[in-house]
């Protein structure tokens, strides 16, 4: 059974299909729609300065100074910069145009913390926090998202996933924020594809609808559902099946509610 961890690499990397897991961060959104400027005001892009190559992950703004993302984005991390309020993102940080409102604003990360139980290559406990150098200014384009603290994840609940990942197997990173809708599947369906490598307490799976799916998106990006018009962060994009981008396979997410106390202990949120 093959599967990989998600994200967006700046360069192409070849992997052996024989490996059971891949500690990679290379996803894409297949199909989907282009997001509008105010549609996902909590969505952030994260430029990662790493060894041996730089990378790009997604995340969610959860307060003025804290970002929630995936722990598998952090190994070998030297420094990071977060982009908030953006629709168009250049995956090369030095080319970021802060004068363009669609390009958002940059914030340097001063601290990053992975969940203490996460291990590189693992499909569980895949959550991390990043602390920004200064408070983010909230406006119509930038605001935090509410976190799930009641474990509302259930089969057939619809979620939205956004990201600047690749849009096809051979394509480069998307410069424009895209999103797709997915439906949460049963824990049994998730286990059928990923076996004992997952823990249903910390993880759930979802699958795309209308021919859309995630092959590669931005690791750590938020899974959002809506209750009474309020956006709720229920999961972090974590891993997917490694048998092909366009196959009808479920995608794995870290369950936000499981990490709620851990998030509060570190951030005070």
mmCIF file of C-alpha atoms in Angstrom, residues 4-9 24-31 162-169 172-174 212-219 237 239-241 244-246 251:
data_model
loop_
_atom_site.group_PDB
_atom_site.id
_atom_site.type_symbol
_atom_site.label_atom_id
_atom_site.label_comp_id
_atom_site.label_asym_id
_atom_site.label_seq_id
_atom_site.Cartn_x
_atom_site.Cartn_y
_atom_site.Cartn_z
ATOM 1 C CA UNK A 4 2.578 10.045 0.600
ATOM 2 C CA UNK A 5 2.557 13.146 2.745
ATOM 3 C CA UNK A 6 1.447 16.343 1.028
ATOM 4 C CA UNK A 7 2.774 19.802 0.050
ATOM 5 C CA UNK A 8 4.364 21.699 -2.840
ATOM 6 C CA UNK A 9 8.053 21.295 -3.657
ATOM 7 C CA UNK A 24 7.250 14.331 0.810
ATOM 8 C CA UNK A 25 5.202 17.508 0.610
ATOM 9 C CA UNK A 26 4.151 17.482 -3.032
ATOM 10 C CA UNK A 27 0.363 17.703 -3.835
ATOM 11 C CA UNK A 28 -1.928 19.173 -6.478
ATOM 12 C CA UNK A 29 -5.602 20.012 -6.825
ATOM 13 C CA UNK A 30 -7.190 18.286 -9.833
ATOM 14 C CA UNK A 31 -10.082 20.301 -11.241
ATOM 15 C CA UNK A 162 -7.972 25.372 -0.919
ATOM 16 C CA UNK A 163 -4.360 25.580 -2.026
ATOM 17 C CA UNK A 164 -1.734 26.778 -4.475
ATOM 18 C CA UNK A 165 -0.527 23.266 -5.344
ATOM 19 C CA UNK A 166 -0.076 21.776 -8.788
ATOM 20 C CA UNK A 167 -3.175 21.360 -10.960
ATOM 21 C CA UNK A 168 -2.041 18.227 -12.808
ATOM 22 C CA UNK A 169 0.574 15.514 -12.810
ATOM 23 C CA UNK A 172 4.032 23.404 -12.081
ATOM 24 C CA UNK A 173 2.593 25.082 -8.998
ATOM 25 C CA UNK A 174 -0.573 27.128 -9.417
ATOM 26 C CA UNK A 212 -12.395 16.919 -8.533
ATOM 27 C CA UNK A 213 -9.802 15.569 -6.142
ATOM 28 C CA UNK A 214 -6.535 16.380 -4.467
ATOM 29 C CA UNK A 215 -3.531 14.836 -6.090
ATOM 30 C CA UNK A 216 -1.244 17.475 -4.807
ATOM 31 C CA UNK A 217 -2.342 20.478 -2.798
ATOM 32 C CA UNK A 218 -0.665 22.353 0.008
ATOM 33 C CA UNK A 219 0.237 20.271 3.055
ATOM 34 C CA UNK A 237 -4.341 18.203 4.776
ATOM 35 C CA UNK A 239 -1.493 12.472 3.105
ATOM 36 C CA UNK A 240 -2.850 10.744 0.012
ATOM 37 C CA UNK A 241 -2.654 7.455 -1.845
ATOM 38 C CA UNK A 244 -1.904 8.060 -9.140
ATOM 39 C CA UNK A 245 -3.169 11.618 -9.149
ATOM 40 C CA UNK A 246 -6.540 11.175 -10.808
ATOM 41 C CA UNK A 251 -7.215 11.831 1.037
#
